[in-house]
Short mmCIF file of N, CA, C and O and ligand atoms in Angstrom, two decimals:
data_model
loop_
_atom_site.label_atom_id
_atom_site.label_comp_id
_atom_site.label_asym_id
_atom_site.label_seq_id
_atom_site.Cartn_x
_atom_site.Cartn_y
_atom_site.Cartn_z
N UNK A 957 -8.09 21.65 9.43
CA UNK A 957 -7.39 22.48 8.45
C UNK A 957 -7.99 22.25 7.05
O UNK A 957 -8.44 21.15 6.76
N UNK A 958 -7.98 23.36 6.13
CA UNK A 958 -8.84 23.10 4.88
C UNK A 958 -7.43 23.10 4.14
O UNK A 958 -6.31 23.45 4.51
N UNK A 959 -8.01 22.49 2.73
CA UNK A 959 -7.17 22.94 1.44
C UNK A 959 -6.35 23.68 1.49
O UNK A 959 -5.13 23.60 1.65
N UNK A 960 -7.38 24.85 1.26
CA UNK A 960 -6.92 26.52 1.62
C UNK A 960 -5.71 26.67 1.83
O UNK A 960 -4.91 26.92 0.94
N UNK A 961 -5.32 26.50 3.45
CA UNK A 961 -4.44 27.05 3.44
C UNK A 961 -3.64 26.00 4.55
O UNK A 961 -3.13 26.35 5.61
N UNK A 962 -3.71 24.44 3.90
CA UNK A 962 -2.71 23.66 4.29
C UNK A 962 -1.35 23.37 3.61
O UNK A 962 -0.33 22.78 3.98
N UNK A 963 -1.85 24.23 2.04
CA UNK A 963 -0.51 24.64 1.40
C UNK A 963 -0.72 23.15 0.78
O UNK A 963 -0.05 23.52 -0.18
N UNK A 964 -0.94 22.18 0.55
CA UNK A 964 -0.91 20.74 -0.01
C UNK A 964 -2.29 20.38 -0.89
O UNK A 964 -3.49 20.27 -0.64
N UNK A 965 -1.40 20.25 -2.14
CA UNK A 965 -2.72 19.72 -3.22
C UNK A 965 -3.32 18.88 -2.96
O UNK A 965 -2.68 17.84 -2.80
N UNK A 966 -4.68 18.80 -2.78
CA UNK A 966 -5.91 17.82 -2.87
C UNK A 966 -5.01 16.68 -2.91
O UNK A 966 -4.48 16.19 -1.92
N UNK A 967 -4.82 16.11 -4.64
CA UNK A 967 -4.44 15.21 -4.98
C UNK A 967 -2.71 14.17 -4.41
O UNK A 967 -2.40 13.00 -4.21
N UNK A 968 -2.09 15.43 -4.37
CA UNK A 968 -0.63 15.24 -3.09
C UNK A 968 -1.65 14.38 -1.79
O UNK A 968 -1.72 13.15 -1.81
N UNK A 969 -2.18 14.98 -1.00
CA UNK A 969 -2.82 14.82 0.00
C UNK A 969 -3.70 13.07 0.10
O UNK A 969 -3.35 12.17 0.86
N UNK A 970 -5.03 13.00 -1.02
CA UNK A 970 -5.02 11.67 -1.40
C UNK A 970 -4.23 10.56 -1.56
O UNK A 970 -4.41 9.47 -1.02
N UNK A 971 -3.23 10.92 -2.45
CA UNK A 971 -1.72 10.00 -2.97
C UNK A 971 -1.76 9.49 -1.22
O UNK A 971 -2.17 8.45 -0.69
N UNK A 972 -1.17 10.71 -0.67
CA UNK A 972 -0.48 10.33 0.57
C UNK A 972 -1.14 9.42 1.65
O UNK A 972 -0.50 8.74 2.45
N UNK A 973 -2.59 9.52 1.56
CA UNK A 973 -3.42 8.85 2.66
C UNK A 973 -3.71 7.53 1.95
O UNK A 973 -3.85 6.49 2.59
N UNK A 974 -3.84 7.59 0.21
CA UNK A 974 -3.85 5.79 0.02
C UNK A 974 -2.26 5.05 0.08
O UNK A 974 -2.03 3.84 0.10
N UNK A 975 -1.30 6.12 0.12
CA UNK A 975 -0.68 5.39 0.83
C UNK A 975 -0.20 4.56 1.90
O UNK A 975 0.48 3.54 1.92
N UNK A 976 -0.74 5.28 2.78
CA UNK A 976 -0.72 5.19 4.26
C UNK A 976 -1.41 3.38 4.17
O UNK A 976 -0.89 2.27 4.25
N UNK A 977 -2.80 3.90 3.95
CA UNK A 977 -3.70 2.44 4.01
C UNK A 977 -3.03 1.73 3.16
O UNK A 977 -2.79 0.73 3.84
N UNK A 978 -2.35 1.45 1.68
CA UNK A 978 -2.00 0.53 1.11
C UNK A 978 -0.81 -0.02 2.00
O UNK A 978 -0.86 -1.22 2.29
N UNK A 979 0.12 0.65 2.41
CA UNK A 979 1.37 0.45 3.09
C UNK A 979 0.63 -0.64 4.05
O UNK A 979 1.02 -1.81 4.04
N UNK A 980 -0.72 -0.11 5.08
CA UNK A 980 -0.97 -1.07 6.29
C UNK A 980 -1.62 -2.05 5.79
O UNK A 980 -1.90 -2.94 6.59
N UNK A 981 -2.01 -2.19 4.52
CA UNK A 981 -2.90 -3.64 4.27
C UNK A 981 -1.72 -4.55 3.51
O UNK A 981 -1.94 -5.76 3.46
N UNK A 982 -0.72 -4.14 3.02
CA UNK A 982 0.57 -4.58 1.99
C UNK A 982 1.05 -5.53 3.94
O UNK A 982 0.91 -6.73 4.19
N UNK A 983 1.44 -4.74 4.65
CA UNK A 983 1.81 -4.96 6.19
C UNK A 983 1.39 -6.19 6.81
O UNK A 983 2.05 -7.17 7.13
N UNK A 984 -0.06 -5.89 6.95
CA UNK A 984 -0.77 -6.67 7.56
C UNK A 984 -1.46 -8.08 6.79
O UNK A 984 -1.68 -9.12 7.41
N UNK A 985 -1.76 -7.90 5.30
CA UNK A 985 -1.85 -9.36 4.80
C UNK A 985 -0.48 -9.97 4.96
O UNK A 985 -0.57 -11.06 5.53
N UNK A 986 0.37 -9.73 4.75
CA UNK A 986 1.69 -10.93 4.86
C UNK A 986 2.42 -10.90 6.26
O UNK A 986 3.48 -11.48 6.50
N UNK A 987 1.47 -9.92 7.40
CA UNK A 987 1.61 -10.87 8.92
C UNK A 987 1.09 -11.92 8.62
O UNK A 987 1.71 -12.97 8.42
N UNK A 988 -0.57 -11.72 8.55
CA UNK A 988 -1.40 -12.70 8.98
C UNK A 988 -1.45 -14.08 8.47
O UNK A 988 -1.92 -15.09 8.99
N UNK A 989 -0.67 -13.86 6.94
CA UNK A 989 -0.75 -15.14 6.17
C UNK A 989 -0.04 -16.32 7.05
O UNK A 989 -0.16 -17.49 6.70
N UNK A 990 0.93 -15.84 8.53
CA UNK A 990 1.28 -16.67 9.04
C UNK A 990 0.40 -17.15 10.06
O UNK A 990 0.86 -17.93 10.90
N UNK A 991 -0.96 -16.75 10.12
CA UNK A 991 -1.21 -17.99 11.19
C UNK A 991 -2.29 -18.84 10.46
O UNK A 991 -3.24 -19.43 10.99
N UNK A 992 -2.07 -18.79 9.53
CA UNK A 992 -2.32 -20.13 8.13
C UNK A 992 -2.31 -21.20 8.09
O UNK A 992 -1.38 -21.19 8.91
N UNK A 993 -2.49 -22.41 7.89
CA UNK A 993 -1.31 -23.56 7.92
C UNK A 993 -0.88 -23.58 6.22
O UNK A 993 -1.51 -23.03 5.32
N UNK A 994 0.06 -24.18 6.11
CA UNK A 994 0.14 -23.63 4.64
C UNK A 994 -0.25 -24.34 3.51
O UNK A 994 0.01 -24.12 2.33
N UNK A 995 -1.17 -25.59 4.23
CA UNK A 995 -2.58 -26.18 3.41
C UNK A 995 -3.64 -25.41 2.85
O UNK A 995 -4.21 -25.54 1.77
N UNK A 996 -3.89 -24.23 4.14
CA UNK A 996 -5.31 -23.75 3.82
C UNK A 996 -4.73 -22.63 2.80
O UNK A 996 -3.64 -22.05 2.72
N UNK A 997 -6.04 -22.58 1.99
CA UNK A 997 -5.92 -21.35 0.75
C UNK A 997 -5.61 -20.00 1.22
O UNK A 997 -4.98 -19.13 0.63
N UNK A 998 -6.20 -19.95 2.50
CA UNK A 998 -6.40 -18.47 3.00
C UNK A 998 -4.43 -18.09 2.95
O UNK A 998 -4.03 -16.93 2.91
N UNK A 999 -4.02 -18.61 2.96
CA UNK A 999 -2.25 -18.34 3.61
C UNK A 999 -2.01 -17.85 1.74
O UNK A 999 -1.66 -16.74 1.36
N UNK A 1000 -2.30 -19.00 0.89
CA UNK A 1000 -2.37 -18.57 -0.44
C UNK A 1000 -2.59 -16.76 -1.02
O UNK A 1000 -1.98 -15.91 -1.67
N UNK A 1001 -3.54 -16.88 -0.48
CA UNK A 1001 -4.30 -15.97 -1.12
C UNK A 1001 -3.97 -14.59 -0.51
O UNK A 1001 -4.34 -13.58 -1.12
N UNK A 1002 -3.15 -14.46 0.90
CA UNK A 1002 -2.69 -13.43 1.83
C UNK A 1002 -1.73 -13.29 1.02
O UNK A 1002 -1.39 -12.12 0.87
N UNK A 1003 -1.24 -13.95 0.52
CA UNK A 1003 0.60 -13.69 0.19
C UNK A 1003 0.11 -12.90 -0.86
O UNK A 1003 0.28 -11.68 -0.75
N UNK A 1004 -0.58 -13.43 -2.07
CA UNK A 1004 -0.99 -12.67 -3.40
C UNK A 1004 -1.51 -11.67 -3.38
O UNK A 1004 -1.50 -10.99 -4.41
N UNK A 1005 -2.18 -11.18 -2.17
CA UNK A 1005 -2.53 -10.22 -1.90
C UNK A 1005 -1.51 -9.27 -1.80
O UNK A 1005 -1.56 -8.22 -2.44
N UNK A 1006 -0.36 -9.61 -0.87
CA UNK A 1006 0.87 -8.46 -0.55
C UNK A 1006 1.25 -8.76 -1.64
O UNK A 1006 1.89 -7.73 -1.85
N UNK A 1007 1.43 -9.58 -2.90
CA UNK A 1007 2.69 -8.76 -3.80
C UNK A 1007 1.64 -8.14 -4.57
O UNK A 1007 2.08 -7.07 -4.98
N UNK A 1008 -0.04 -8.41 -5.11
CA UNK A 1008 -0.87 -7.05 -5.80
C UNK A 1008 -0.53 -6.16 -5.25
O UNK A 1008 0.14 -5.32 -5.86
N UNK A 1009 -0.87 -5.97 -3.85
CA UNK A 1009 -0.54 -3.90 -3.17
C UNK A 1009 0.45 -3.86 -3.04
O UNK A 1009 0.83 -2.72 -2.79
N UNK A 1010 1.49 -4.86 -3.08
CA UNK A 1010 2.79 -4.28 -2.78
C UNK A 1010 3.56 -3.65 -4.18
O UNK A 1010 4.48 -2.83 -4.12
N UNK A 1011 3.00 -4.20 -5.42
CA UNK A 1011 3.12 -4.03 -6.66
C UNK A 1011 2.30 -2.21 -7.58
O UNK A 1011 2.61 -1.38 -8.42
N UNK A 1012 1.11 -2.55 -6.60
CA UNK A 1012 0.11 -1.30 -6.66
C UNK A 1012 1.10 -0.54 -6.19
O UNK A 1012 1.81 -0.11 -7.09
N UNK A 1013 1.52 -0.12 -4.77
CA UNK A 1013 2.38 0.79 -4.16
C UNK A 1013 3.30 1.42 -4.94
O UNK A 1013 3.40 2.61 -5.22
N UNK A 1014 4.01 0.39 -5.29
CA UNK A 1014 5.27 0.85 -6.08
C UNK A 1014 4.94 1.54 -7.50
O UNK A 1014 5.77 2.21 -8.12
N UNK A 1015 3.76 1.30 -7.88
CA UNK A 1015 2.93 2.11 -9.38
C UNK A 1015 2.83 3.19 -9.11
O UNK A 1015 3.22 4.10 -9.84
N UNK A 1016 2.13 3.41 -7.66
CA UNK A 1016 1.19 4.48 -7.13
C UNK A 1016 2.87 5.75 -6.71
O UNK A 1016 2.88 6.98 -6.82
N UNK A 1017 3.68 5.10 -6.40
CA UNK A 1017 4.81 5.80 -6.43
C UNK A 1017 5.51 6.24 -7.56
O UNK A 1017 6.24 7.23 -7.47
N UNK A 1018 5.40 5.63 -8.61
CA UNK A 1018 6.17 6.70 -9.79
C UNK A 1018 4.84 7.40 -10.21
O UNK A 1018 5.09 8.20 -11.12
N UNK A 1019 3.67 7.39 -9.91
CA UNK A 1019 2.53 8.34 -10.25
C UNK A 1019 2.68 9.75 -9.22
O UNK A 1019 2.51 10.89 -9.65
N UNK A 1020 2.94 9.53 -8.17
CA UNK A 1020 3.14 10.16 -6.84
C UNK A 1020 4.73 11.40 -7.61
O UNK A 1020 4.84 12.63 -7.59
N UNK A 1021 5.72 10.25 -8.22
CA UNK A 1021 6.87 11.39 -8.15
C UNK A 1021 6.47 11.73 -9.71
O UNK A 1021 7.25 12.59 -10.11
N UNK A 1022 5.80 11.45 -10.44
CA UNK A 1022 5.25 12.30 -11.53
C UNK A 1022 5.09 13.46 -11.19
O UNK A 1022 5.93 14.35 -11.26
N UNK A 1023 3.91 13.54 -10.78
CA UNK A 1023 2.84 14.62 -9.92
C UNK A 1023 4.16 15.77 -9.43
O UNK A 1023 4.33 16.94 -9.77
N UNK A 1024 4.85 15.00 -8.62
CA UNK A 1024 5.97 15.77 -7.79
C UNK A 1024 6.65 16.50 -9.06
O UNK A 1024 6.59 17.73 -9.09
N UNK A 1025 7.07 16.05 -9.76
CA UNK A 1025 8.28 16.60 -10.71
C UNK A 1025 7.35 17.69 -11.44
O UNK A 1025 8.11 18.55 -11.87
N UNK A 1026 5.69 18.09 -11.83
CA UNK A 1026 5.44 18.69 -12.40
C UNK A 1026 5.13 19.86 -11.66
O UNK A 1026 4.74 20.87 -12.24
C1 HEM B 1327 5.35 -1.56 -0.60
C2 HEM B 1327 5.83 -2.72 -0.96
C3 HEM B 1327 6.15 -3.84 0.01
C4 HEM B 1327 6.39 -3.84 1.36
C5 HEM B 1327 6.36 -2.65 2.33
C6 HEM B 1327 6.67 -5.22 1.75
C7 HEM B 1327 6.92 -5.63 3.05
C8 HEM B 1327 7.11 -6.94 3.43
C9 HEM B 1327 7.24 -7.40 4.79
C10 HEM B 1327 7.23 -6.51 6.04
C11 HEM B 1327 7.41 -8.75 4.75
C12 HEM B 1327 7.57 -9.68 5.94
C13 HEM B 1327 9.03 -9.97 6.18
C14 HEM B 1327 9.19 -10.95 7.33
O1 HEM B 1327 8.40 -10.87 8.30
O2 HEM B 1327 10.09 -11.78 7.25
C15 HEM B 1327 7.38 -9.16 3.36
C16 HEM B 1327 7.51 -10.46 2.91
C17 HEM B 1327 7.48 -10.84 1.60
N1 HEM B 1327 7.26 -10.03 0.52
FE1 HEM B 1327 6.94 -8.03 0.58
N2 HEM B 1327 6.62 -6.02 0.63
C18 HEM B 1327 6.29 -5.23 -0.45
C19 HEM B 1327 6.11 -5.62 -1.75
C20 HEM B 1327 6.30 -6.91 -2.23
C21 HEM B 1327 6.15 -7.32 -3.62
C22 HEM B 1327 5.74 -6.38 -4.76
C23 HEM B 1327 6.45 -8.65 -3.65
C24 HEM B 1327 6.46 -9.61 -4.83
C25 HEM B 1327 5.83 -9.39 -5.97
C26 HEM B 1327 6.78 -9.09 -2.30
C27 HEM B 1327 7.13 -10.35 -1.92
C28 HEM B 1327 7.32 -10.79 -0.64
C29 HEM B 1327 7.57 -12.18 -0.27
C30 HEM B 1327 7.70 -13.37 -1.23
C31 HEM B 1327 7.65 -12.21 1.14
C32 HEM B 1327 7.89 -13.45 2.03
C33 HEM B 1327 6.50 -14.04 2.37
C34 HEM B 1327 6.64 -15.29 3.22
O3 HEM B 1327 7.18 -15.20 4.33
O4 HEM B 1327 6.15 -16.33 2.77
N3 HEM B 1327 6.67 -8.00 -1.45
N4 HEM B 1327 7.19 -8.03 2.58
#
């Protein structure tokens, strides 16, 4: 399906698919940080990871209902 005539702005459309992926990497770093021990950095550095995208997300969402409201 094109642009054209999927009726959905480009940019709507983008929003929606880095959502998708931010949602599964926000998901999936703070599974994995559990098979860590919670010596190693890597468990560190998973967690900080989910609250950056989980923090990004929630940005990317009042940009998202901007867009919407105009
Ligand atoms: C789109 C946004 C977010 C989603 C969908 C999300 C989702 C989740 C999920 C599914 C868990 C695992 C819960 C469990 O298995 O018990 C979790 C844990 C957690 N999240 Fe988020 N989260 C988001 C954003 C954030 C942000 C922005 C922060 C902080 C700045 C945060 C802090 C935490 C903490 C501290 C934990 C517990 C980690 C641990 O077990 O050590 N999250 N989150």
């Amino acid at each position: 399906m094109t642009d054209q005539n999927s009726g959905w702005h480009p940019v709507t459309k983008g929003l929606h698919w880095l959502f998708v992926i931010l949602l599964l990497c926000v998901w999936g770093a703070v599974e994995l940080h559990e098979f860590y021990d919670r010596e190693d950095p890597m468990r560190g550095w998973l967690v900080r990871l989910h609250f950056s995208l989980g923090i990004t997300v929630l940005l990317l969402l009042v940009l998202r209902l901007y867009w919407r409201a105009r």
